[in-house]
Amino acid sequence: MQLVLRSLRIAVICLIGAGPQWVADRANAQDITLGVIAGMSGSGASYGAGISQGAEMAVREINAAGGVNGRQIKLLIVDDASSPARSAVAMRRLVATDAVLIVGGWGSAQVLANMDIAEQAGVPYIVVGATHPQITNARNKWTFRVIQTDAVITEELARIVVAQLGAKRVAVINDTNDYGTGSRDVFIAALARLGVKPVEMQSYQTADRDFGAQLARIASANPEALAIFGTVPAAPVIMSQARALGIKARFVGSGGLANEALITSAPTASDGTILMSYFSEDADAEARAWADRYRMEFAGRADAAGPALGAWEYRAIKGIVGPCLVSVESTGFDRMRLRDCIANWRGKLFGISSELYFDKTGQLVQQPVAVEVRDGVFRFLKTVK
């Protein structure tokens, strides 16, 4: 992973051997440390790149505008290697630093493994990349989530499949991890309420690359829609192998597919896919302008990610964390006051038309967004009301 050390200070912890490896210059005593945890390596690397780049862009802009009441923000980025076990280790190391809060977290299995650590340590933790319904619950005191939960977006996906696509024969293939099984269960329950039962259900392991046996069973069921609940790199391989077997079903999915690497890995097979996303640059003029700036910011980088992955990390830091840091900085960074500021935050963010707020479980209440893959890009389908 390459990081460009321009006008902000970045430290990176990589889980190598028995201890962390630090890269970057030491921060000034007056710097404010903001922690970021994400899979910068492993199966989630393309997602982790978007999270880190969204954070870099937001912090660079805050620091360029004078920082937090004159103090600069230092990013402390932790690579959890896209592994639940390593994520827990990374989170324990991160909460033991001087980070005033943590913004990041990709993968439901990773977040479910490390969120209790943040709760026990009393460190505000804003999740930007995991959708399992159990992540936000009434027991949370320190954990918040800015992307929509599968309890909402996967239910809406089922409605689109049945009501908008008119599909009655629906097949499902899912990763066996927490994200895949959680999304599948919500989707199947939602289909049942709409009077539809899947014609075939199959599963796979995250690292699998041969899906012939599962897809052969799906092909024999002749589905009109095939719901894929998984992530890159497996999802585009499934799509390509399904088309090679003659499966003509419309691909649909939830947030795990909202990754530009899906399109680059399966440019032909992914065309026409409908999925629930967290961001569409077509939503409004401000979203389009931001996406253009984002692409220019990271053009030419080996790990450059698309705006769909960086948008929520950027918006969470720039629109929610930044104002709360300013609010509490003058009296010292009491983490409880910072947590309370986040919990009580209300406002507007680009790309979303409604006013946003956190409910009592720490879930940011918002309208889900649906997109369609057309001509090599994610096209805005609708903002669901």
Coordinates of C-alpha atoms in Angstrom, one line a residue:
M1 CA 0.0 0.0 0.0
Q2 CA 1.3 3.4 -0.9
L3 CA 0.4 6.5 1.0
V4 CA 1.2 10.0 -0.3
L5 CA 2.3 12.2 2.6
R6 CA 1.3 15.6 1.4
S7 CA 0.0 18.1 3.8
L8 CA -1.3 15.8 6.5
R9 CA 0.5 13.5 8.9
I10 CA -0.3 9.8 8.4
A11 CA 0.9 6.9 10.5
V12 CA 0.2 3.3 9.4
I13 CA 0.2 0.2 11.6
C14 CA 0.5 -3.0 9.6
L15 CA 0.0 -6.3 11.4
I16 CA 3.3 -8.0 10.7
G17 CA 4.8 -10.6 12.9
A18 CA 4.4 -10.0 16.6
G19 CA 4.1 -6.2 16.6
P20 CA 3.2 -3.1 14.7
Q21 CA 5.4 -1.4 12.1
W22 CA 5.2 2.4 12.1
V23 CA 5.6 4.4 8.9
A24 CA 5.6 8.2 8.8
D25 CA 6.9 11.1 10.9
R26 CA 5.9 11.6 14.5
A27 CA 3.1 13.9 15.2
N28 CA 3.4 17.3 16.9
A29 CA 2.1 17.3 20.5
Q30 CA -0.8 19.5 19.5
D31 CA -2.0 17.2 16.7
I32 CA -5.4 15.5 17.1
T33 CA -5.2 11.8 16.4
L34 CA -8.0 10.2 14.3
G35 CA -8.0 6.4 14.0
V36 CA -9.0 4.5 10.9
I37 CA -9.3 0.7 10.8
A38 CA -9.8 -1.1 7.5
G39 CA -8.7 -4.1 5.4
M40 CA -5.7 -2.5 3.6
S41 CA -4.6 -6.0 2.6
G42 CA -6.3 -9.4 2.1
S43 CA -9.6 -9.9 0.4
G44 CA -11.0 -6.5 1.4
A45 CA -8.0 -4.5 0.1
S46 CA -10.1 -2.7 -2.6
Y47 CA -12.6 -1.6 0.0
G48 CA -9.9 -0.6 2.5
A49 CA -8.3 1.6 -0.1
G50 CA -11.5 3.6 -0.5
I51 CA -11.8 4.0 3.2
S52 CA -8.3 5.2 3.7
Q53 CA -8.5 7.6 0.7
G54 CA -11.8 9.1 1.8
A55 CA -10.2 9.7 5.2
E56 CA -7.1 11.3 3.6
M57 CA -9.1 13.6 1.5
A58 CA -11.4 14.8 4.3
V59 CA -8.5 15.4 6.8
R60 CA -6.4 17.1 4.1
E61 CA -9.3 19.6 3.5
I62 CA -9.9 20.1 7.2
N63 CA -6.2 20.8 7.9
A64 CA -5.9 23.1 4.9
A65 CA -8.8 25.2 6.2
G66 CA -7.1 25.7 9.6
G67 CA -7.7 22.4 11.3
V68 CA -9.7 22.1 14.5
N69 CA -9.5 25.5 16.1
G70 CA -5.9 25.7 14.7
R71 CA -4.9 22.2 15.6
Q72 CA -4.0 19.7 12.8
I73 CA -5.5 16.2 12.5
K74 CA -3.1 13.3 12.2
L75 CA -4.5 10.1 10.7
L76 CA -3.5 6.8 12.3
I77 CA -4.5 4.0 9.8
V78 CA -4.6 0.4 11.0
D79 CA -4.6 -2.5 8.5
D80 CA -6.7 -5.4 9.9
A81 CA -5.8 -7.6 6.9
S82 CA -9.5 -8.2 6.2
S83 CA -9.5 -10.8 9.0
P84 CA -11.9 -10.9 12.0
A85 CA -9.1 -12.3 14.3
R86 CA -6.6 -9.7 13.2
S87 CA -9.2 -7.0 13.3
A88 CA -9.7 -7.6 17.0
V89 CA -5.9 -7.4 17.6
A90 CA -5.8 -4.2 15.5
M91 CA -8.7 -2.6 17.4
R92 CA -7.1 -3.4 20.8
R93 CA -3.9 -1.7 19.6
L94 CA -5.8 1.3 18.2
V95 CA -7.9 2.0 21.3
A96 CA -4.7 2.0 23.4
T97 CA -3.3 4.9 21.4
D98 CA -4.2 8.6 21.7
A99 CA -6.8 8.4 19.0
V100 CA -9.8 10.4 20.1
L101 CA -12.2 8.4 18.0
I102 CA -12.1 5.8 15.2
V103 CA -13.8 6.0 11.8
G104 CA -13.7 3.0 9.5
G105 CA -14.3 -0.7 9.8
W106 CA -15.0 -2.8 6.7
G107 CA -16.6 -6.3 6.7
S108 CA -19.4 -7.3 9.1
A109 CA -17.3 -10.2 10.5
Q110 CA -14.5 -7.8 11.3
V111 CA -16.7 -5.1 12.8
L112 CA -18.7 -7.6 14.9
A113 CA -15.3 -8.9 16.2
N114 CA -13.9 -5.5 17.2
M115 CA -16.9 -3.3 18.2
D116 CA -17.1 -4.7 21.7
I117 CA -13.5 -3.6 22.2
A118 CA -14.3 0.0 21.4
E119 CA -17.4 -0.2 23.7
Q120 CA -15.3 -1.5 26.6
A121 CA -12.5 1.0 26.0
G122 CA -15.0 3.9 25.8
V123 CA -13.8 5.1 22.4
P124 CA -16.3 6.5 19.8
Y125 CA -16.3 4.2 16.8
I126 CA -18.1 5.2 13.5
V127 CA -18.6 2.2 11.2
V128 CA -18.5 3.0 7.5
G129 CA -18.3 -0.4 5.8
A130 CA -20.4 -3.1 7.5
T131 CA -24.1 -3.7 7.2
H132 CA -25.0 -6.6 9.5
P133 CA -28.2 -5.7 11.5
Q134 CA -26.6 -6.7 14.8
I135 CA -23.9 -4.0 14.5
T136 CA -26.3 -1.3 15.7
N137 CA -28.4 -2.3 18.8
A138 CA -29.8 -0.7 21.9
R139 CA -26.7 -1.8 24.0
N140 CA -24.4 0.4 22.0
K141 CA -23.0 3.4 23.8
W142 CA -19.9 4.1 21.7
T143 CA -20.6 2.5 18.3
F144 CA -22.3 4.3 15.4
R145 CA -22.9 3.3 11.8
V146 CA -23.3 5.7 8.9
I147 CA -24.2 3.3 6.1
Q148 CA -27.6 1.7 6.0
T149 CA -28.3 -1.6 7.7
D150 CA -29.2 -4.8 5.8
A151 CA -32.4 -4.8 7.7
V152 CA -33.4 -1.9 5.5
I153 CA -31.5 -2.2 2.2
T154 CA -31.9 -5.9 1.7
E155 CA -35.6 -5.7 2.3
E156 CA -35.8 -2.9 -0.2
L157 CA -33.8 -5.0 -2.7
A158 CA -36.4 -7.8 -2.4
R159 CA -39.1 -5.3 -3.1
I160 CA -37.3 -4.1 -6.2
V161 CA -36.8 -7.7 -7.4
V162 CA -40.4 -8.6 -7.1
A163 CA -42.3 -5.4 -7.7
Q164 CA -40.0 -3.6 -10.2
L165 CA -38.4 -6.5 -12.0
G166 CA -41.4 -8.7 -11.7
A167 CA -39.2 -11.7 -10.9
K168 CA -41.0 -14.8 -9.4
R169 CA -38.2 -17.2 -9.8
V170 CA -35.3 -16.0 -7.6
A171 CA -32.1 -17.8 -6.8
V172 CA -29.6 -16.9 -4.1
I173 CA -25.9 -17.5 -3.7
N174 CA -24.1 -16.1 -0.6
D175 CA -20.8 -16.0 1.2
T176 CA -20.9 -18.0 4.4
N177 CA -19.4 -15.1 6.4
D178 CA -21.5 -12.9 8.7
Y179 CA -22.3 -10.4 5.9
G180 CA -23.3 -13.0 3.4
T181 CA -25.5 -15.0 5.7
G182 CA -27.0 -12.0 7.4
S183 CA -28.0 -10.4 4.0
R184 CA -29.4 -13.8 2.8
D185 CA -31.6 -14.3 5.8
V186 CA -33.1 -10.8 5.6
F187 CA -33.6 -11.2 1.8
I188 CA -35.3 -14.6 2.1
A189 CA -37.6 -13.3 4.8
A190 CA -38.5 -10.3 2.8
L191 CA -39.2 -12.4 -0.3
A192 CA -41.5 -14.6 1.8
R193 CA -43.6 -11.5 2.8
L194 CA -44.0 -10.8 -0.9
G195 CA -45.1 -14.3 -1.6
V196 CA -41.9 -15.5 -3.2
K197 CA -39.8 -18.5 -2.2
P198 CA -36.2 -18.9 -3.7
V199 CA -36.0 -21.6 -6.4
E200 CA -32.5 -22.4 -5.4
M201 CA -30.0 -21.4 -2.6
Q202 CA -26.3 -22.0 -2.6
S203 CA -23.3 -20.8 -0.6
Y204 CA -19.5 -20.5 -0.9
Q205 CA -16.4 -19.7 1.1
T206 CA -14.9 -16.2 0.8
A207 CA -11.7 -17.5 -0.8
D208 CA -13.4 -19.8 -3.3
R209 CA -12.8 -19.2 -7.0
D210 CA -14.6 -22.1 -8.6
F211 CA -18.4 -21.9 -8.4
G212 CA -19.2 -24.5 -11.0
A213 CA -21.1 -26.9 -8.7
Q214 CA -23.3 -24.2 -7.1
L215 CA -24.0 -22.5 -10.4
A216 CA -24.9 -25.8 -12.1
R217 CA -27.7 -26.2 -9.6
I218 CA -28.8 -22.6 -10.0
A219 CA -28.8 -23.0 -13.8
S220 CA -31.1 -26.1 -13.5
A221 CA -33.6 -23.9 -11.5
N222 CA -33.8 -21.4 -14.4
P223 CA -34.1 -18.3 -12.2
E224 CA -35.1 -14.8 -13.5
A225 CA -33.0 -13.1 -10.9
L226 CA -29.9 -14.2 -9.1
A227 CA -29.1 -12.5 -5.8
I228 CA -25.4 -12.5 -4.9
F229 CA -24.6 -11.7 -1.3
G230 CA -20.8 -11.4 -1.1
T231 CA -18.0 -9.1 -2.0
V232 CA -15.1 -8.6 -4.5
P233 CA -13.1 -10.6 -5.6
A234 CA -15.6 -13.5 -5.5
A235 CA -18.7 -11.8 -6.8
P236 CA -17.4 -10.8 -10.3
V237 CA -16.0 -14.3 -10.7
I238 CA -19.5 -15.7 -9.9
M239 CA -21.0 -13.4 -12.5
S240 CA -18.5 -14.4 -15.2
Q241 CA -18.9 -18.1 -14.5
A242 CA -22.7 -17.8 -14.4
R243 CA -22.8 -16.2 -17.9
A244 CA -20.4 -18.9 -19.2
L245 CA -22.8 -21.5 -18.1
G246 CA -25.7 -19.8 -19.9
I247 CA -27.4 -18.3 -16.9
K248 CA -29.3 -15.3 -18.1
A249 CA -30.8 -14.2 -14.8
R250 CA -30.6 -10.6 -13.8
F251 CA -27.9 -10.2 -11.1
V252 CA -28.9 -8.3 -8.0
G253 CA -27.2 -7.6 -4.7
S254 CA -26.7 -5.3 -1.7
G255 CA -23.8 -3.1 -0.5
G256 CA -21.1 -5.7 -0.8
L257 CA -21.2 -5.3 -4.6
A258 CA -21.0 -1.5 -4.5
N259 CA -17.3 -1.5 -5.5
E260 CA -16.0 -0.3 -8.8
A261 CA -13.7 -3.3 -8.8
L262 CA -16.8 -5.4 -9.6
I263 CA -17.1 -3.7 -12.9
T264 CA -13.4 -3.8 -13.8
S265 CA -13.2 -7.5 -12.9
A266 CA -16.4 -8.5 -14.9
P267 CA -17.1 -5.6 -17.3
T268 CA -19.5 -7.6 -19.5
A269 CA -21.0 -10.0 -17.0
S270 CA -21.8 -7.3 -14.4
D271 CA -23.7 -5.1 -16.9
G272 CA -27.3 -4.7 -15.9
T273 CA -26.7 -5.6 -12.2
I274 CA -29.1 -3.8 -9.8
L275 CA -27.8 -3.3 -6.3
M276 CA -28.2 -1.3 -3.2
S277 CA -25.4 1.2 -2.7
Y278 CA -24.2 3.8 -0.2
F279 CA -23.5 6.5 -2.6
S280 CA -24.4 7.6 -6.1
E281 CA -22.6 10.5 -7.8
D282 CA -25.7 11.1 -9.9
A283 CA -27.8 11.9 -6.8
D284 CA -27.1 15.6 -6.9
A285 CA -24.7 18.3 -8.2
E286 CA -22.6 18.4 -5.1
A287 CA -22.2 14.6 -5.1
R288 CA -21.0 14.8 -8.7
A289 CA -18.6 17.6 -8.0
W290 CA -17.1 15.7 -5.0
A291 CA -16.7 12.5 -7.1
D292 CA -14.8 14.5 -9.7
R293 CA -12.5 16.0 -7.1
Y294 CA -12.0 12.6 -5.6
R295 CA -10.9 11.0 -8.9
M296 CA -8.5 13.9 -9.5
E297 CA -7.1 13.7 -6.0
F298 CA -6.0 10.0 -6.3
A299 CA -5.5 9.7 -10.1
G300 CA -2.4 7.7 -10.9
R301 CA -2.1 6.0 -7.5
A302 CA -1.6 2.2 -7.7
D303 CA -4.3 1.6 -5.0
A304 CA -6.7 4.3 -6.4
A305 CA -10.3 3.3 -5.5
G306 CA -13.6 4.6 -6.9
P307 CA -15.7 7.3 -5.2
A308 CA -18.4 4.7 -4.2
L309 CA -16.0 3.4 -1.6
G310 CA -14.6 6.7 -0.3
A311 CA -17.8 8.7 0.0
W312 CA -19.0 7.6 3.4
E313 CA -15.6 7.8 5.1
Y314 CA -15.2 11.3 3.7
R315 CA -18.7 12.4 4.6
A316 CA -18.4 11.0 8.1
I317 CA -15.2 12.8 8.9
K318 CA -15.9 16.1 7.1
G319 CA -19.6 16.4 7.9
I320 CA -20.0 14.7 11.3
V321 CA -16.6 14.2 13.1
G322 CA -15.1 17.6 12.0
P323 CA -17.9 19.7 13.5
C324 CA -17.9 17.6 16.7
L325 CA -14.2 18.0 17.1
V326 CA -14.5 21.7 16.8
S327 CA -17.3 21.7 19.4
V328 CA -15.4 19.8 22.1
E329 CA -11.8 21.0 21.4
S330 CA -11.9 24.1 23.5
T331 CA -12.6 22.2 26.7
G332 CA -10.3 19.2 25.9
F333 CA -11.1 16.0 24.2
D334 CA -13.4 14.3 26.6
R335 CA -14.4 11.2 24.7
M336 CA -17.8 11.1 26.4
R337 CA -18.6 14.6 25.2
L338 CA -17.4 13.7 21.8
R339 CA -19.6 10.6 21.8
D340 CA -22.6 12.7 22.9
C341 CA -22.0 15.2 20.1
I342 CA -22.0 12.4 17.5
A343 CA -25.2 10.8 19.0
N344 CA -27.0 14.2 18.8
W345 CA -25.8 15.2 15.4
R346 CA -28.4 16.1 12.8
G347 CA -27.7 17.6 9.4
K348 CA -27.4 17.2 5.6
L349 CA -24.7 15.5 3.6
F350 CA -24.2 15.6 -0.2
G351 CA -25.8 12.8 -2.1
I352 CA -28.7 12.4 0.4
S353 CA -31.8 14.5 0.1
S354 CA -33.2 14.0 3.6
E355 CA -32.0 15.3 6.9
L356 CA -29.9 12.7 8.7
Y357 CA -29.7 11.7 12.4
F358 CA -28.7 8.8 14.6
D359 CA -31.3 6.7 16.2
K360 CA -31.1 5.2 19.7
T361 CA -29.1 2.2 18.4
G362 CA -26.4 4.4 16.8
Q363 CA -27.8 3.8 13.2
L364 CA -27.8 6.9 10.9
V365 CA -31.3 7.1 9.6
Q366 CA -31.4 7.7 5.8
Q367 CA -33.0 6.7 2.6
P368 CA -31.5 3.6 0.8
V369 CA -30.0 4.1 -2.6
A370 CA -30.3 1.8 -5.6
V371 CA -28.0 1.8 -8.6
E372 CA -27.6 -0.1 -11.8
V373 CA -24.4 -1.1 -13.7
R374 CA -24.7 0.4 -17.1
D375 CA -21.9 1.1 -19.6
G376 CA -19.1 0.5 -17.1
V377 CA -20.4 2.7 -14.3
F378 CA -22.9 2.7 -11.5
R379 CA -26.0 4.6 -12.7
F380 CA -28.4 6.1 -10.1
L381 CA -31.6 4.0 -10.2
K382 CA -33.6 5.6 -7.4
T383 CA -33.6 7.0 -3.9
V384 CA -36.1 4.8 -2.2
K385 CA -38.7 6.6 -0.1

